[in-house]
Short mmCIF file of C-alpha atoms in Angstrom, two decimals:
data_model
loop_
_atom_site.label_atom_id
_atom_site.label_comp_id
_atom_site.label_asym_id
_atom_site.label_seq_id
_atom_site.Cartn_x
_atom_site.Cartn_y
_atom_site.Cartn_z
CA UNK A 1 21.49 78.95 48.61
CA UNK A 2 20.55 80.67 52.04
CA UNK A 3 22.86 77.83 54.46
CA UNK A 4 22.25 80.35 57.41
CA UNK A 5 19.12 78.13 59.03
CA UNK A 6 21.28 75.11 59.40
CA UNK A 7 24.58 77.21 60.77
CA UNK A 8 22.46 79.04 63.28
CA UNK A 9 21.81 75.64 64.81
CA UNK A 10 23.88 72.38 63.17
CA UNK A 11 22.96 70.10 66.03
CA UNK A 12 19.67 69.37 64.27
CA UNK A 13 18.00 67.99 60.35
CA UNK A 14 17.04 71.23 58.60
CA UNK A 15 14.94 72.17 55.61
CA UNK A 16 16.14 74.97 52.57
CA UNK A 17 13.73 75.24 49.95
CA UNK A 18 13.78 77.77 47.31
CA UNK A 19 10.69 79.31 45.84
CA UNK A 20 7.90 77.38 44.22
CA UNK A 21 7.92 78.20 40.30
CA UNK A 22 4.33 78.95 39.33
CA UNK A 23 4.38 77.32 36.55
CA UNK A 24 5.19 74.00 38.14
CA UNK A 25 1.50 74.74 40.49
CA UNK A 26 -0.42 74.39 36.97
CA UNK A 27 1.80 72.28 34.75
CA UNK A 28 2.31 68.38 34.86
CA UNK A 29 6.04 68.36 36.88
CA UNK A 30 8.51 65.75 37.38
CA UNK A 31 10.69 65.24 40.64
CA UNK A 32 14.05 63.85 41.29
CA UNK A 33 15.78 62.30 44.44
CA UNK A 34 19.16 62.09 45.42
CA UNK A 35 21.58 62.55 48.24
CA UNK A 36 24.65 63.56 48.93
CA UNK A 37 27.64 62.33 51.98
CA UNK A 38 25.46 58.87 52.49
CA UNK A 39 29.23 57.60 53.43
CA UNK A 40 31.33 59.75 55.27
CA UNK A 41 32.13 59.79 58.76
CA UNK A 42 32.22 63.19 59.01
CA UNK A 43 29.41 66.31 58.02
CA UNK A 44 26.15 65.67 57.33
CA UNK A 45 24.00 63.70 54.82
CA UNK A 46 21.93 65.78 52.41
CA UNK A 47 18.79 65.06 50.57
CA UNK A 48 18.19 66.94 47.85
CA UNK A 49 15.34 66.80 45.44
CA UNK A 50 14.57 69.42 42.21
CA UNK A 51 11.29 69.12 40.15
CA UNK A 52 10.18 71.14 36.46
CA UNK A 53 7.56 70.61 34.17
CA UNK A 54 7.59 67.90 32.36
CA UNK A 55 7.71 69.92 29.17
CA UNK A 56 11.09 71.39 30.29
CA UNK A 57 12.54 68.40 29.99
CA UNK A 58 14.65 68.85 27.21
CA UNK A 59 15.91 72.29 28.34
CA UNK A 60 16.59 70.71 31.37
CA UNK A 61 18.72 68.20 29.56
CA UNK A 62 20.56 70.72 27.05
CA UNK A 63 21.79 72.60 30.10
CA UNK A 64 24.04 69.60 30.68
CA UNK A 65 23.33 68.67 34.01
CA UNK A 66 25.47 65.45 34.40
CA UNK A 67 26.01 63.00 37.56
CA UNK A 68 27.30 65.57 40.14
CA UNK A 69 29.95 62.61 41.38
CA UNK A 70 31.67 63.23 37.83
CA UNK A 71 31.75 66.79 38.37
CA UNK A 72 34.83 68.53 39.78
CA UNK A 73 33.57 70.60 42.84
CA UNK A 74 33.89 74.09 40.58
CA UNK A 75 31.42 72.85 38.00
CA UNK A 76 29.38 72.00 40.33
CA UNK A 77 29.15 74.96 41.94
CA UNK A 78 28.71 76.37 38.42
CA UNK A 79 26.05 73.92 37.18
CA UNK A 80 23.91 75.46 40.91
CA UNK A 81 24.36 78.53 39.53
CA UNK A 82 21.97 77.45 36.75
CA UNK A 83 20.17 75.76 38.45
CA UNK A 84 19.28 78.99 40.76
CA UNK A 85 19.05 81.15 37.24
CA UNK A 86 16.21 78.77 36.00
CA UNK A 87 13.97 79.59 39.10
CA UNK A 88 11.01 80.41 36.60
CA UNK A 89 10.79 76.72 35.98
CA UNK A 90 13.20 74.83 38.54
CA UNK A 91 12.42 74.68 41.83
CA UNK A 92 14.79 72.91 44.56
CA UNK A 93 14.21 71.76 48.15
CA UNK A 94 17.00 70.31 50.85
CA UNK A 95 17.29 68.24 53.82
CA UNK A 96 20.00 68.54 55.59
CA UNK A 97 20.53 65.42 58.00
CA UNK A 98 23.23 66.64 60.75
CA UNK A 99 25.74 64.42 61.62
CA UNK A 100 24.35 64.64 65.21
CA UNK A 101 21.07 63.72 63.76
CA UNK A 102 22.77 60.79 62.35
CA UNK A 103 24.57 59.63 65.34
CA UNK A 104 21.51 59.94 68.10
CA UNK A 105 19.00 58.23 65.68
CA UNK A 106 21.43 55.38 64.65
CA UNK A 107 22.45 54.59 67.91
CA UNK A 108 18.92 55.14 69.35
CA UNK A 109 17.63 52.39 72.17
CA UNK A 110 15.27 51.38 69.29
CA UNK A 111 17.15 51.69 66.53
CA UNK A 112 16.75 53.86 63.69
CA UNK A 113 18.73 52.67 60.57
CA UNK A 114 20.21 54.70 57.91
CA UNK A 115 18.05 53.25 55.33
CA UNK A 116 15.10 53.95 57.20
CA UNK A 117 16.21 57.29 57.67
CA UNK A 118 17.06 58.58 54.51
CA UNK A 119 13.30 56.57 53.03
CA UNK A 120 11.40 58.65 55.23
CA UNK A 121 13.74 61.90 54.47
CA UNK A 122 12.87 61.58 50.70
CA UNK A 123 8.94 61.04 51.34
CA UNK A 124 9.10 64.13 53.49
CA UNK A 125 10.76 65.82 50.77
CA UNK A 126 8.03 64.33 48.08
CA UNK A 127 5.38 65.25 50.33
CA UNK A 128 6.59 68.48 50.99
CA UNK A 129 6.74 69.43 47.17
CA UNK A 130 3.35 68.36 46.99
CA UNK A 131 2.03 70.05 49.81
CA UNK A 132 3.30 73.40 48.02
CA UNK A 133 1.13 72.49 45.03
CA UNK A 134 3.91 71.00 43.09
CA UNK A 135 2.13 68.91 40.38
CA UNK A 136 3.67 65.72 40.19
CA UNK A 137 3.53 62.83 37.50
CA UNK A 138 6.59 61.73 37.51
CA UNK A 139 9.35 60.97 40.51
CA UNK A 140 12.86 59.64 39.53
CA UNK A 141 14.59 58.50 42.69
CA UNK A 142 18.49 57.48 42.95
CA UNK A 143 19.18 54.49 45.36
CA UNK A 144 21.29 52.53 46.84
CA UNK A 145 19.31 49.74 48.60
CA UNK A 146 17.40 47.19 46.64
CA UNK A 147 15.63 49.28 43.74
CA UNK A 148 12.35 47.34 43.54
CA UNK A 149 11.25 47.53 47.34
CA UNK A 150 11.78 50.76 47.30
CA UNK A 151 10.00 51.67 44.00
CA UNK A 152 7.00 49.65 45.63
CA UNK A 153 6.92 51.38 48.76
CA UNK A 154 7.07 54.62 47.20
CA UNK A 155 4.43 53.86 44.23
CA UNK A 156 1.93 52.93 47.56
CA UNK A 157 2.63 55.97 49.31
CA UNK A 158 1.98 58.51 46.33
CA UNK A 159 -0.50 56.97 44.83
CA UNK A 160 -1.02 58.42 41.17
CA UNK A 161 2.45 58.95 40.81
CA UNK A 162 5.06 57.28 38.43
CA UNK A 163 7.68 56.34 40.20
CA UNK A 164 10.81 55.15 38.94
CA UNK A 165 13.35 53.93 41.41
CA UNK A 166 17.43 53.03 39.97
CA UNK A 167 20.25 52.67 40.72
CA UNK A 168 22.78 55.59 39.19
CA UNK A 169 19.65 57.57 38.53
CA UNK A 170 21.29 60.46 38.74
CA UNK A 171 23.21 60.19 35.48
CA UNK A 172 20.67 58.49 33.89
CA UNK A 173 18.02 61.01 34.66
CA UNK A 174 18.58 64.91 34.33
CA UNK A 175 16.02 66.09 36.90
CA UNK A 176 18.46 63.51 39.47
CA UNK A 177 21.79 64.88 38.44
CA UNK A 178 19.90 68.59 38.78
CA UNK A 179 18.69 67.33 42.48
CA UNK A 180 22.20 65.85 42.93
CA UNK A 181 24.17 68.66 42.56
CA UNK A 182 22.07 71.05 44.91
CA UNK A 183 22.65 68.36 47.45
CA UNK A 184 26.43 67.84 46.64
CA UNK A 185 26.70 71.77 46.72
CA UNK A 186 25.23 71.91 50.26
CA UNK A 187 27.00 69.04 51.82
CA UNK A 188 30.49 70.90 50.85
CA UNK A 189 29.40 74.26 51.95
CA UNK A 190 28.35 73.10 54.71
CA UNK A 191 31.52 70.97 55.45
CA UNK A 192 33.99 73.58 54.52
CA UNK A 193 32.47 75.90 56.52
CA UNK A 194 31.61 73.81 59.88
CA UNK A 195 30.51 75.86 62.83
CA UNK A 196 32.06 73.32 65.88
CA UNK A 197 29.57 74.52 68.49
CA UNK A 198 32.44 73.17 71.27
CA UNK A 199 34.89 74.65 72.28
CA UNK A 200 38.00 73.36 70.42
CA UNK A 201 39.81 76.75 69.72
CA UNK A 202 41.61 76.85 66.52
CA UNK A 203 40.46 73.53 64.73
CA UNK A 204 42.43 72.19 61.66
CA UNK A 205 39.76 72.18 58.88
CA UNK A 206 42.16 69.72 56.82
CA UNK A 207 39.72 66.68 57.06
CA UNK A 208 39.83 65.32 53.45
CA UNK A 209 36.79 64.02 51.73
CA UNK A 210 35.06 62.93 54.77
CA UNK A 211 35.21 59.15 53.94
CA UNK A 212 36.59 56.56 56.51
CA UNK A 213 39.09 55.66 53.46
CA UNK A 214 40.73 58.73 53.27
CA UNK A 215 43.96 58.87 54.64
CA UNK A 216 43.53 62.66 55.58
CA UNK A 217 39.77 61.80 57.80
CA UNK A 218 41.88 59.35 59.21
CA UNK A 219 44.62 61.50 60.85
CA UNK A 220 42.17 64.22 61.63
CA UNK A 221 40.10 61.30 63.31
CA UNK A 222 42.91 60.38 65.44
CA UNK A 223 44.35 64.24 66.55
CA UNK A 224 41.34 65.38 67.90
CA UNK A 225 39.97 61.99 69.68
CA UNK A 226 38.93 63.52 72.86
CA UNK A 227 39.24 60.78 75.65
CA UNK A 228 36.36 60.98 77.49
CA UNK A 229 33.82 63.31 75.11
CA UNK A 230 35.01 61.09 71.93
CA UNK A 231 35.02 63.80 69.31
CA UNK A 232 32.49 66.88 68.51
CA UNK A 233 29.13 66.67 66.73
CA UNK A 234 30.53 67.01 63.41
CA UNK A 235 31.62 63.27 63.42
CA UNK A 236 28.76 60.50 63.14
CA UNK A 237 29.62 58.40 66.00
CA UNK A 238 27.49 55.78 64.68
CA UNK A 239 30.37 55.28 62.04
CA UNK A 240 32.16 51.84 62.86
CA UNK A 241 35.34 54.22 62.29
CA UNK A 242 34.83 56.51 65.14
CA UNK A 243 33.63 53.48 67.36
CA UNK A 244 36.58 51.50 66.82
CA UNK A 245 39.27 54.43 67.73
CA UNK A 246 37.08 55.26 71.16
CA UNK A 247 37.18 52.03 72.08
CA UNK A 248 40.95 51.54 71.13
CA UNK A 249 42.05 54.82 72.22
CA UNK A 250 39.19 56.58 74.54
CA UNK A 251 37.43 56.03 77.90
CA UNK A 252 35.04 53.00 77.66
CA UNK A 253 31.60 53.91 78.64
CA UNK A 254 28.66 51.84 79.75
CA UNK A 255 25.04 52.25 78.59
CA UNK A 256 22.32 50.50 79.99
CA UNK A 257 21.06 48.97 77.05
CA UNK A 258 24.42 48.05 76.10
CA UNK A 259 24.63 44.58 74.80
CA UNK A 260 27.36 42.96 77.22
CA UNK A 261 27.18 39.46 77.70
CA UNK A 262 29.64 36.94 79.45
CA UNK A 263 30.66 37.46 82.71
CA UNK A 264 31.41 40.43 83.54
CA UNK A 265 28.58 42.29 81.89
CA UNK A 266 26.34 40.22 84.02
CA UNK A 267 28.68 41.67 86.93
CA UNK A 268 27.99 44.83 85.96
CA UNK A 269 24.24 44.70 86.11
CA UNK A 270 24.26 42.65 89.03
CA UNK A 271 22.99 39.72 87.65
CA UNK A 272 24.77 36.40 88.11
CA UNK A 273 26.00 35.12 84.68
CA UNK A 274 25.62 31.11 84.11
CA UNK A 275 29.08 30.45 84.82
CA UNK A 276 28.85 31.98 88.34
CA UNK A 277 27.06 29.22 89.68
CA UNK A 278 30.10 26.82 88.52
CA UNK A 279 32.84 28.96 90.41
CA UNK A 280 34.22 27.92 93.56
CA UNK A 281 32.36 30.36 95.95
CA UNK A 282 29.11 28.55 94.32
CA UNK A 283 26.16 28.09 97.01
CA UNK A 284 24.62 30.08 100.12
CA UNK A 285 27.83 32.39 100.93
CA UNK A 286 26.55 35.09 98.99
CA UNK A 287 23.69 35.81 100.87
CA UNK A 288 24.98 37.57 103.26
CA UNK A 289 22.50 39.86 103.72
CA UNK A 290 19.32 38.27 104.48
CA UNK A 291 17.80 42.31 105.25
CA UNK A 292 15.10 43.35 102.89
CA UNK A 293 15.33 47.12 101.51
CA UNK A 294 12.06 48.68 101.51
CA UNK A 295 11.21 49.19 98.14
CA UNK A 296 10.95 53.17 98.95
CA UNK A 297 14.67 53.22 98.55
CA UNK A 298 15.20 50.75 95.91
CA UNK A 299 12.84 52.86 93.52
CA UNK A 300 15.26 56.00 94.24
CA UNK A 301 18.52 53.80 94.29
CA UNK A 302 19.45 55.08 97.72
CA UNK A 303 21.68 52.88 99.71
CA UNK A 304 22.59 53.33 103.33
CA UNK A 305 26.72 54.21 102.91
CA UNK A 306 29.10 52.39 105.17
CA UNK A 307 31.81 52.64 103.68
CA UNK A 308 33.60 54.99 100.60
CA UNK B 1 31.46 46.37 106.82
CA UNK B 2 31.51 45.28 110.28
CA UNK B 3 34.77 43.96 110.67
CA UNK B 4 35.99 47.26 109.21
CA UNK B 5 37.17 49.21 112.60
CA UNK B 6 38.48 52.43 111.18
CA UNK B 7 36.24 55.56 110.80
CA UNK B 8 36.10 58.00 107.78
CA UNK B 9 36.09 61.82 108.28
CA UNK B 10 34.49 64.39 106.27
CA UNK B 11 36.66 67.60 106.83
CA UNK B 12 33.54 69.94 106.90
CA UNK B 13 36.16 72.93 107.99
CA UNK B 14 36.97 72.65 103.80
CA UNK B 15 33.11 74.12 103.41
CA UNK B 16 33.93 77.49 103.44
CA UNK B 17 36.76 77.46 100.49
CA UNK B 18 34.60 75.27 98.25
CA UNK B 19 33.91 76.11 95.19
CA UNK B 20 30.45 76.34 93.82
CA UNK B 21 30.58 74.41 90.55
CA UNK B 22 28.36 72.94 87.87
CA UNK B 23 27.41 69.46 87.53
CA UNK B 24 25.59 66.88 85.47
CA UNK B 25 24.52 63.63 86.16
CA UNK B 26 24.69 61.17 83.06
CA UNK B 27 23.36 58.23 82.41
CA UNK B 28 26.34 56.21 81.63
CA UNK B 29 28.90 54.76 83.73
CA UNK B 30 32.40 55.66 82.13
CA UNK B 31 35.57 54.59 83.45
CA UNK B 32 37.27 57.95 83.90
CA UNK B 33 37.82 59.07 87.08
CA UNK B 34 39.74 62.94 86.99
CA UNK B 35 39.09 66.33 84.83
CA UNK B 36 37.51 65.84 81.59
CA UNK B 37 36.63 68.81 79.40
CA UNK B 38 33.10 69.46 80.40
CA UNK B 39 32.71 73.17 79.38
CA UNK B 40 34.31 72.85 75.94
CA UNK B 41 32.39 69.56 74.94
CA UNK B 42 29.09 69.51 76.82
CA UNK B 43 28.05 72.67 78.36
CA UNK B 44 28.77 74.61 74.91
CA UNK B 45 26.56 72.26 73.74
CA UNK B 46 23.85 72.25 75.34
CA UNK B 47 20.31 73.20 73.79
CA UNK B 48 17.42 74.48 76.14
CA UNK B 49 13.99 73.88 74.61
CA UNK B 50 10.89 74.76 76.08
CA UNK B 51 10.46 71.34 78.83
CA UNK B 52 13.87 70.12 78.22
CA UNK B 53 17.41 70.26 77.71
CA UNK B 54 18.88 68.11 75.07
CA UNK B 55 22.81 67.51 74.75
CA UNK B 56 24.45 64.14 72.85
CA UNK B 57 27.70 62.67 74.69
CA UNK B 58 29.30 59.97 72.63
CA UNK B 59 26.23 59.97 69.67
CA UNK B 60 23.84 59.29 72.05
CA UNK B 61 20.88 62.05 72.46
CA UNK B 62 20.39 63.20 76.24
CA UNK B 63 17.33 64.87 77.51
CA UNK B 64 17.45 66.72 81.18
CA UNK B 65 16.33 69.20 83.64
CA UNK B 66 17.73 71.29 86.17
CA UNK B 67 17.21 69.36 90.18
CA UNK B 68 17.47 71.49 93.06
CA UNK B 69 18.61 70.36 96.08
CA UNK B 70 16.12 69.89 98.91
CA UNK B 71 15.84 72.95 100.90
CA UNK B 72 18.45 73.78 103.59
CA UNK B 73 20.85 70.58 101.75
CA UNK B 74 23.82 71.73 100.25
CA UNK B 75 25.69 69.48 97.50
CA UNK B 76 29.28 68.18 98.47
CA UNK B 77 31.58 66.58 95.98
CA UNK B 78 34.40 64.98 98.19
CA UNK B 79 37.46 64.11 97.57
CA UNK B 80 40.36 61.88 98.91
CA UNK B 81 43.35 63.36 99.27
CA UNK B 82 45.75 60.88 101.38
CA UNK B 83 44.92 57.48 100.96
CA UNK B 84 45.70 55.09 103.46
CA UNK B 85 48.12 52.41 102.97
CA UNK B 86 45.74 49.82 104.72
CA UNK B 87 41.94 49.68 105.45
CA UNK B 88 42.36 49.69 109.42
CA UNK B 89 43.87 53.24 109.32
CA UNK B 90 41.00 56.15 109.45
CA UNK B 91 40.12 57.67 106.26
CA UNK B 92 39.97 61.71 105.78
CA UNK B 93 38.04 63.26 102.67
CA UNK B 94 37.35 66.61 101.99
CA UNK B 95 34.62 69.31 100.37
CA UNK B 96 36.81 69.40 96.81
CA UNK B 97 33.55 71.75 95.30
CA UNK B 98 29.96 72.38 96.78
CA UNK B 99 26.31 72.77 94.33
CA UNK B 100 22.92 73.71 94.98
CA UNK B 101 21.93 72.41 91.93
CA UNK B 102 22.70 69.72 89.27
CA UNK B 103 21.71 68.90 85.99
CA UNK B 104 20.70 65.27 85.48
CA UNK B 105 20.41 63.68 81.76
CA UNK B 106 18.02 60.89 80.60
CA UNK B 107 18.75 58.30 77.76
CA UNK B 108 16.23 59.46 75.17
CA UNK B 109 13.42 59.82 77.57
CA UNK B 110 12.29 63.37 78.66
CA UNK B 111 12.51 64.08 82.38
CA UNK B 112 9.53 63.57 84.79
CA UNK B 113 8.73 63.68 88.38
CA UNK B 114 9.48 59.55 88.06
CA UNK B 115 12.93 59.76 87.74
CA UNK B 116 14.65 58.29 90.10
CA UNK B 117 17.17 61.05 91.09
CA UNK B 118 14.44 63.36 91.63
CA UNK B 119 12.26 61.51 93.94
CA UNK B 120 15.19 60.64 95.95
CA UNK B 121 15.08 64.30 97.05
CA UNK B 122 11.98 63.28 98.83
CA UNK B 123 13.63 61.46 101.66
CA UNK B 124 14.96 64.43 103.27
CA UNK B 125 11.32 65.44 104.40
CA UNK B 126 10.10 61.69 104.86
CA UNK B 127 13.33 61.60 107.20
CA UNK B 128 12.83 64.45 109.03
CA UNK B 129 8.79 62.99 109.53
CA UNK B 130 10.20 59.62 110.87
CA UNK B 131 13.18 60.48 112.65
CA UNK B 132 13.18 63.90 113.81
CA UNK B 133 12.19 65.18 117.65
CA UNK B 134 8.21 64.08 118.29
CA UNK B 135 6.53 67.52 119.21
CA UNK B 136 3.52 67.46 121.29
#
């Protein structure tokens, strides 16, 4: 697994695929879905999926591809290793969601939820396999949302295809655990070896699992708050985690599109909030100003200066 | 304000020692006022695609563009250092760092000839067309 396309730029979602097995071009194939870091507040999310022919099923199944979550991180790496050996017949493909990619789409003006997110990463992934002349009959997908929606929304978009959406799928299903354990192998690769495009000198790579829970993420969350920045791309700021400490411990920031309400939010924006007209200096005094700005210099917020 | 008598000085003399720096205009108001590590955390950063330049600060993606200043306009980032103990006393700042050029950031949206920073840079010539010397 070739991680190099992702390091070179870690800022953005990127694609690893490994070669198409020919035999999966003429052969009825089946597909699994899975991902790996859905909670952490730290790395990125992968989806992984892995497809064979339906007729390797049972070799599939002998090599004793299990749940990669029950897997200690060495037999993991082991159990890629033959995966990778079983190109002729196993073919793999990745998206790697970076935590960046996370962060800006979660906390986008119109948002863009995780659930969302990771639907339309595993129909890119589907489609992709597809679009390399994968042929597909049968698509196992793990999931955490509600199973049947998803199942339904899937079954309309592939048309054709049996799709089976569960819970746990991936140690129910071999060709999940297979697609699980390619995405659990990248996710820790890739965290081990983070690239911090900032500058941050010698950074303590100590983090724990990743998840808000762990006490190590926690104290690694709290040395390298950075006041005003927050922390470096490798954290999803979208994570309730992260929010709370910059707002405890870091410079609050203002976004237009910020939801403030009471008072002084409407201060803020220059609006008058309900209770204004209630206060004492209620009525004409604030109109000081009865001067019209041309609306030349109200389009380019320019303001004659008086005083500093 | 008009009841305000005292006067506040720019100390142009400062020009010459200025510094030429780097700066970026964000689209967020944060309550910091003083040094913040700008190089380490959004310069190094920084991504420069074909149209645009994209960044995140706090999660949020940033898209920007480089904005001259008009011609024969020079930047001045000024700076307070004695404060006055009372608002009728005169008020001195000084050139702290000087630019030519800044780099403002839009929330999300990619930068056009709209934005309101960079039509601002056309009163300078509008200005000069209402207010300078009438040549016949």
């Amino acid at each position: 697994m070739d991680l190099s396309p992702f390091e070179s730029d870690n800022s953005v979602s990127c694609r690893l695929v490994s070669e198409i097995p020919d035999v999966c071009r003429t052969e009825d194939c089946c597909l699994g879905i899975d991902e790996a870091g859905r909670g952490p507040v730290l790395g990125p999310m992968v989806y992984g999926i892995c497809f064979c022919p339906v007729s390797k099923k049972q070799e599939l199944k002998d090599s004793k591809v299990a749940d990669s979550k029950t897997l200690s991180e060495v037999e993991r790496e082991n159990l890629f290793q033959k995966i990778d050996e079983s190109k002729s017949y196993i073919g793999w493909a990745l998206q790697i969601l970076s935590p960046n990619t996370i962060s800006t789409s979660m906390l986008q003006r119109t948002k863009y939820n995780l659930n969302a997110l990771s639907h339309d990463t595993a129909i890119d992934l589907v489609q992709y396999a597809l679009d390399s002349g994968v042929q597909l009959k049968e698509v196992f997908v793990d999931t955490v949302g509600p199973a049947d929606k998803y199942e339904v929304k899937l079954s309309k978009r592939f048309p054709g295809i049996d799709v089976t959406v569960r819970p746990k799928a991936d140690s129910l299903f071999p060709i999940v655990s297979a697609a699980s354990i390619c995405a659990k192998v990248a996710r820790d690769r890739v965290v081990k070896g983070w690239n911090f495009s900032e500058d941050m000198g010698d950074v303590e790579t100590d983090y724990g699992s990743g998840y808000p829970s762990d006490p190590k993420t926690k104290a690694w969350l709290l040395k390298y708050l950075e006041p005003v920045f927050g922390y470096p791309q490798f954290v999803r700021f979208s994570w309730s985690t992260a929010q709370t400490l910059m707002d405890s411990k870091g410079v609050t920031v203002h976004w237009d599109d910020d939801e403030e309400d009471g008072e002084k939010g409407a201060q803020r924006q220059n609006n008058k909030s309900m209770l204004a007209y209630f206060s004492a200096s209620a009525g004409g005094k604030d109109q000081k100003s009865t001067h019209q700005t041309h609306r030349f210099f109200s389009d380019r917020r320019l303001k004659s200066l008086d005083t500093l | 304000m008009s009841c305000n008598s005292s006067v506040t000085w720019v100390n142009v003399s400062s020009v010459g020692q200025a510094q030429r720096v780097q700066l970026h205009l964000l689209p967020c108001e944060i309550e910091h006022n003083g040094p913040a590590q700008v190089s380490q955390y959004l310069t190094a950063t920084i991504k420069d695609c074909k149209l645009e330049k994209t960044v995140s600060f706090r999660g949020r993606g940033l898209k920007g563009q480089e904005l001259i200043c008009p011609q024969g306009y020079t930047g001045l980032v000024l700076k307070e250092t004695n404060k006055p103990g009372s608002d009728q006393e005169d008020r001195t700042v000084k050139v702290a760092s000087v630019f030519d050029k800044l780099i403002y950031w839009n929330l999300e949206t990619p930068p056009n000839s709209d934005d309101t920073v960079v039509m601002a840079m056309d009163w300078p010539d509008l200005a000069e067309a209402i207010h300078g010397p009438v040549e016949d």
